[in-house]
Short mmCIF file of C-alpha atoms in Angstrom, two decimals:
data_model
loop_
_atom_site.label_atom_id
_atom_site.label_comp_id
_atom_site.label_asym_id
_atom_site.label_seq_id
_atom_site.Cartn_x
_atom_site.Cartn_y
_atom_site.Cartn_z
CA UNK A 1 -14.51 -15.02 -4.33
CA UNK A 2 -14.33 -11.89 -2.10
CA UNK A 3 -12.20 -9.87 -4.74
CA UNK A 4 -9.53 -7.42 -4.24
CA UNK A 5 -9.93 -6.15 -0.54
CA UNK A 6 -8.60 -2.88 0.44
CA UNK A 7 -8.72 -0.71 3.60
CA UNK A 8 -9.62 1.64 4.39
CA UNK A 9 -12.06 2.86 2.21
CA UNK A 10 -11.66 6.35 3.03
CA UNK A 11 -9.27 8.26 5.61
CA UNK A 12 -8.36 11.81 6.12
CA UNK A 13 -5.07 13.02 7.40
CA UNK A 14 -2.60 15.84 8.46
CA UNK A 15 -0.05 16.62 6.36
CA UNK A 16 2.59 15.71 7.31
CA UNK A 17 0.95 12.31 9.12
CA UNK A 18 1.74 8.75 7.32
CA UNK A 19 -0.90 7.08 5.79
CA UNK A 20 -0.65 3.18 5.19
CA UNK A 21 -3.38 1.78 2.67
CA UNK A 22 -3.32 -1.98 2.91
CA UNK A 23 -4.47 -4.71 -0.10
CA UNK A 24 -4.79 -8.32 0.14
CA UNK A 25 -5.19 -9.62 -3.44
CA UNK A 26 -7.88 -12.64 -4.94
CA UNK A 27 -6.86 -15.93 -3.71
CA UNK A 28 -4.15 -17.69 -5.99
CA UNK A 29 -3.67 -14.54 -8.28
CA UNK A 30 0.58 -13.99 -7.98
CA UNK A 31 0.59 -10.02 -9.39
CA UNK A 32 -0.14 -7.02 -7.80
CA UNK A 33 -0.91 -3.96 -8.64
CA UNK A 34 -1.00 -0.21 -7.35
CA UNK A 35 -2.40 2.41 -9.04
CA UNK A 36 -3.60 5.93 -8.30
CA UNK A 37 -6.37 7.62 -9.97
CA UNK A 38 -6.73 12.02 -9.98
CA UNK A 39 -8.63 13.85 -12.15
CA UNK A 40 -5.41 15.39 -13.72
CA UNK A 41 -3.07 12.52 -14.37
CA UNK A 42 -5.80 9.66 -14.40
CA UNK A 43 -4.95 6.01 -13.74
CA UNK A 44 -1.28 5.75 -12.99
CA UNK A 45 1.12 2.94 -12.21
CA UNK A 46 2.75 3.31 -8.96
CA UNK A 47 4.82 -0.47 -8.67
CA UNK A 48 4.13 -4.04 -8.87
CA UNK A 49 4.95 -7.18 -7.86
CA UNK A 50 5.06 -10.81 -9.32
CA UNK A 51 5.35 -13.51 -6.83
CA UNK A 52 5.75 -11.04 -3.83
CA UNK A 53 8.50 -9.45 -5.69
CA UNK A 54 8.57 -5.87 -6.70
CA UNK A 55 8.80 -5.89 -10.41
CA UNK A 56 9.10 -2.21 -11.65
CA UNK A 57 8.20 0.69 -9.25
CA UNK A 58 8.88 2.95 -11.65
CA UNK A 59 5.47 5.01 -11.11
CA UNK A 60 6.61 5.84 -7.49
CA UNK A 61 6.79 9.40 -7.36
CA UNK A 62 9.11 9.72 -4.38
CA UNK A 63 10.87 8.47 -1.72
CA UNK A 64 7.83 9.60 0.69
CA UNK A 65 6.29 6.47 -1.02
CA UNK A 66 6.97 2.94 -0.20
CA UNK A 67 5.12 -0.28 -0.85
CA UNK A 68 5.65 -4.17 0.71
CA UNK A 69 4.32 -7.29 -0.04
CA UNK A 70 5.33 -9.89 2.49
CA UNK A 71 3.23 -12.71 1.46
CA UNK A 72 1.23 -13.54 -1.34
CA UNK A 73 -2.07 -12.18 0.59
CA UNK A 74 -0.98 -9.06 1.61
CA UNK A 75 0.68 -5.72 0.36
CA UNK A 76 0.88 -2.39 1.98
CA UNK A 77 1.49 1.49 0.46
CA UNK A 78 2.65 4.20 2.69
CA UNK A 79 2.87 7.73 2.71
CA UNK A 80 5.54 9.69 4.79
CA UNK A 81 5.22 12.22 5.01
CA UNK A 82 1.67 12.74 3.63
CA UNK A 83 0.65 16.18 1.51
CA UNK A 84 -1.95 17.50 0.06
CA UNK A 85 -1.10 16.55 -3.30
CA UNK A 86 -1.22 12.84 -2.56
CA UNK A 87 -5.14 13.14 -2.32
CA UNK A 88 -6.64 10.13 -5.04
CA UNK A 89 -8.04 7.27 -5.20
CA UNK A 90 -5.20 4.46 -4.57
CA UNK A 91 -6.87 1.53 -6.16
CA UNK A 92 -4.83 -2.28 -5.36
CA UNK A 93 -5.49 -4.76 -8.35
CA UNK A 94 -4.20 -8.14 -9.03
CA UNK A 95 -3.93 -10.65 -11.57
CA UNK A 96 -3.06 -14.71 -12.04
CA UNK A 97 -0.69 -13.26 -14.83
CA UNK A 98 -0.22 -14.76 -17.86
CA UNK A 99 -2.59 -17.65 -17.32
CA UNK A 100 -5.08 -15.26 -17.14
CA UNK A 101 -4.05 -13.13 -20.04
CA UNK A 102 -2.78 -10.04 -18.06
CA UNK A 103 -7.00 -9.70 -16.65
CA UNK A 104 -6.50 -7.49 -13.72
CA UNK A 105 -9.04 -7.46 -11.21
CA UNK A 106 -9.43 -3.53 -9.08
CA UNK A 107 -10.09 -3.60 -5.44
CA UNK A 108 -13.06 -0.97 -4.18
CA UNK A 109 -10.27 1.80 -3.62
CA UNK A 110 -9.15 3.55 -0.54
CA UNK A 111 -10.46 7.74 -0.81
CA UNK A 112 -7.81 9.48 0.54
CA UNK A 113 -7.61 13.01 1.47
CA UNK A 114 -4.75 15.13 3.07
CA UNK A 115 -5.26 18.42 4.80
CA UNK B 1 7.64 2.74 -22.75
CA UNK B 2 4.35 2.48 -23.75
CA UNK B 3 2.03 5.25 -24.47
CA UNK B 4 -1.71 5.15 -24.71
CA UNK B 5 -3.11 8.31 -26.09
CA UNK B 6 -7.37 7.80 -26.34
CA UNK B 7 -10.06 10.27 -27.95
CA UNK B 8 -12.56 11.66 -27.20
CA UNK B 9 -12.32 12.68 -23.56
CA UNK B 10 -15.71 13.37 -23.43
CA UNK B 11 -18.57 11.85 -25.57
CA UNK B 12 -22.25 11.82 -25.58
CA UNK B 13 -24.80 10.42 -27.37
CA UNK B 14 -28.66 10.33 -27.77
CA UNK B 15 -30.04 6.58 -26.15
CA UNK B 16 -30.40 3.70 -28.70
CA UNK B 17 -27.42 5.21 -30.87
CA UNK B 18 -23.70 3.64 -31.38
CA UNK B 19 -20.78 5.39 -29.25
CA UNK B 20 -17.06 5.14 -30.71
CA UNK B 21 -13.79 5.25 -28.28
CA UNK B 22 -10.75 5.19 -30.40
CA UNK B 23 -7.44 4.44 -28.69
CA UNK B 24 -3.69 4.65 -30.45
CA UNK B 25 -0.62 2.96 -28.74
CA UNK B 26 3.22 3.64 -29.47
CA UNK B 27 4.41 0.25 -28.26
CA UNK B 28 4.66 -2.04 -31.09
CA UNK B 29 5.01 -5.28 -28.89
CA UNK B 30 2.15 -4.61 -26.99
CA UNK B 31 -0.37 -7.47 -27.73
CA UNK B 32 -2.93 -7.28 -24.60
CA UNK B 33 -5.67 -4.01 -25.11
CA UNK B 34 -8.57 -4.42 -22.44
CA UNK B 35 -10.94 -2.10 -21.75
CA UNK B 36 -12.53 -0.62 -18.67
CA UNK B 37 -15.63 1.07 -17.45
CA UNK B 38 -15.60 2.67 -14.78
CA UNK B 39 -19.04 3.88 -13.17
CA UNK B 40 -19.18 7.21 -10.63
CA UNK B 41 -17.46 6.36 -7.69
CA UNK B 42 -16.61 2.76 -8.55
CA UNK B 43 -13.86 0.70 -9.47
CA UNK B 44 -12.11 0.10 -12.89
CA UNK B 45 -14.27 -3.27 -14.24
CA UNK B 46 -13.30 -5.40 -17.58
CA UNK B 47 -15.80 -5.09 -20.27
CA UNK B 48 -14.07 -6.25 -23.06
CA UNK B 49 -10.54 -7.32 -24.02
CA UNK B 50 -9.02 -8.60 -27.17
CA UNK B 51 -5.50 -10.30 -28.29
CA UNK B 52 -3.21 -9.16 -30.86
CA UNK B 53 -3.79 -12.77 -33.05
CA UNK B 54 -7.18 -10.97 -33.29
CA UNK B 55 -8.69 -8.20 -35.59
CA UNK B 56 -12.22 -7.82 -33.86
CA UNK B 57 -14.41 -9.34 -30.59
CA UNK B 58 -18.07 -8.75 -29.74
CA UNK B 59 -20.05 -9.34 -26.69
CA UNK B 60 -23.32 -8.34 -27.13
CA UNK B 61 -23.58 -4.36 -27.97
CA UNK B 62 -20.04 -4.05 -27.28
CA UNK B 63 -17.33 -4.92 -29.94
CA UNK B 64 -13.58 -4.07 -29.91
CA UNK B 65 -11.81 -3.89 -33.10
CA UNK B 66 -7.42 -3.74 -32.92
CA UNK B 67 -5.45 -2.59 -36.54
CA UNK B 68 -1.73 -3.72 -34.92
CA UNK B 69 -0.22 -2.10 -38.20
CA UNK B 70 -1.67 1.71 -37.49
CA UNK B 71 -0.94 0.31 -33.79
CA UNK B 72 -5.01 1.74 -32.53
CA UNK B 73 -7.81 -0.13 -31.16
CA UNK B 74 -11.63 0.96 -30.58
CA UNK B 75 -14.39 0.45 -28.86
CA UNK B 76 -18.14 0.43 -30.19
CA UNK B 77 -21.55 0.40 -28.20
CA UNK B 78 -24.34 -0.13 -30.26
CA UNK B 79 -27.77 0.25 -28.79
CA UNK B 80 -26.98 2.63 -26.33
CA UNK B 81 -29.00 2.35 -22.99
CA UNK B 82 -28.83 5.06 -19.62
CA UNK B 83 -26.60 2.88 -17.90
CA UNK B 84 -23.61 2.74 -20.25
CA UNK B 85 -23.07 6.07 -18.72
CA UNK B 86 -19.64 5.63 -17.14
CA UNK B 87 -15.87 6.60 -18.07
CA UNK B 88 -14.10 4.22 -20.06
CA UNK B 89 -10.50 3.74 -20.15
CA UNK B 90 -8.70 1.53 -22.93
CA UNK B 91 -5.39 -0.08 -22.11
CA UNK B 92 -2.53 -1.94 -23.51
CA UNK B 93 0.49 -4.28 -22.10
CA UNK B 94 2.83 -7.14 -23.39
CA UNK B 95 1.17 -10.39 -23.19
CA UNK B 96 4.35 -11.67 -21.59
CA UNK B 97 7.49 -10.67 -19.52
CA UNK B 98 5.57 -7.54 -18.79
CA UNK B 99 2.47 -7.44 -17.55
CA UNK B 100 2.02 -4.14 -16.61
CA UNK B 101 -0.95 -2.06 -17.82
CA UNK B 102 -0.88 1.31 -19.09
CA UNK B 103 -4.00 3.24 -19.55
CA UNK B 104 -5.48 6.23 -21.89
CA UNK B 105 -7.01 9.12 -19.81
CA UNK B 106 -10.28 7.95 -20.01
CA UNK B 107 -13.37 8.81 -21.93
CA UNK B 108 -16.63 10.16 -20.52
CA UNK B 109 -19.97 8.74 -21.83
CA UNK B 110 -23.00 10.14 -21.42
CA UNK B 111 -26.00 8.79 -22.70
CA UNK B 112 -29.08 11.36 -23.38
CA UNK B 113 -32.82 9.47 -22.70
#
């Protein structure tokens, strides 16, 4: 299995430019997961879906942020606008649920930075 | 919701000792802790998890011991070697209708040759 697959890896940006980070889960897993990592407020939920279905997106931090999953294979974060303080580590996870016993599975992460 | 609150933030030890993460939760029907290590520049990788119907799991040098009634769980590394270096991060969720994680802030281990 290939794993959680994110892109890109790294990107730097404008503020002020919109950033889309894109995820497409392991095969047959039906939860998804984005978190961002800083130094100052570690690993954080941002929203997650069950069955392509946004569960709690509680963690979003505002409405600059907004996250889709159309199909089971695919889910999307953007930015816009971007700043400065949205420079982290987005990692995508995902998980076959309870089956599984909640094991969630991190992607490689996508570095961004805004200037 | 939950809270995970984990000590210490940073931690090292001499190679070939044990190392001790300790992690409380406030969350009383949480019943899922796993832990992570996560290596410079890397992702977030299972170790070790354990189930609230158990009191203690080992794999190898690493064990993970859960008290539900003081609600804390903890990590121990026996045998420490060079490349147990890494930050750890303990977690905790609801086995089911929730499956969201929430993690402590991470521990940094750093093992002395």
């Amino acid at each position: 299995d290939a794993g959680v697959i994110q892109s890109p890896r790294h990107e730097v940006t404008e503020m002020g430019q919109e950033v889309t980070l894109r995820c497409k889960p392991i095969s047959g897993h039906n939860s998804l997961f984005w978190y961002r990592q800083t130094m100052m407020r570690g690993l954080e939920l941002l929203i997650y879906f069950n069955n392509n279905v946004p569960i709690d997106d509680s963690g979003m931090p505002e409405d600059r942020f907004s996250a889709k999953m159309p199909n089971a294979s695919f889910s999307t974060l953007k930015i816009q606008p971007s700043e400065p303080r949205d420079s982290a580590v987005y990692f995508c996870a995902s998980s076959s649920g309870r089956l599984s016993g909640n094991t969630i599975y991190f992607g490689e992460g996508s570095w961004l930075t805004v200037v | 919701g939950e809270n995970v609150e984990q000590h210490p933030s940073t931690l090292s030890v001499q190679e070939g000792d044990s190392a001790v993460i300790k992690c409380t939760y406030s969350d009383s029907a949480s019943n899922y802790f796993p832990w992570y290590k996560q290596e410079l520049g890397k992702r977030p990788q299972l170790i070790i998890d354990i189930r609230s119907n158990v009191g203690e799991k080992k794999d190898q040098r690493i064990a993970v011991t859960l008290n539900k009634t003081a609600k804390h769980f903890s990590l121990h590394i026996t045998e420490t070697q060079p490349e147990d270096s890494a930050v750890y991060f303990c977690a905790a969720s609801m086995n089911f209708g929730n499956e969201k994680l929430t993690f402590g802030t991470g521990t940094r281990l750093t093992i002395i040759p």
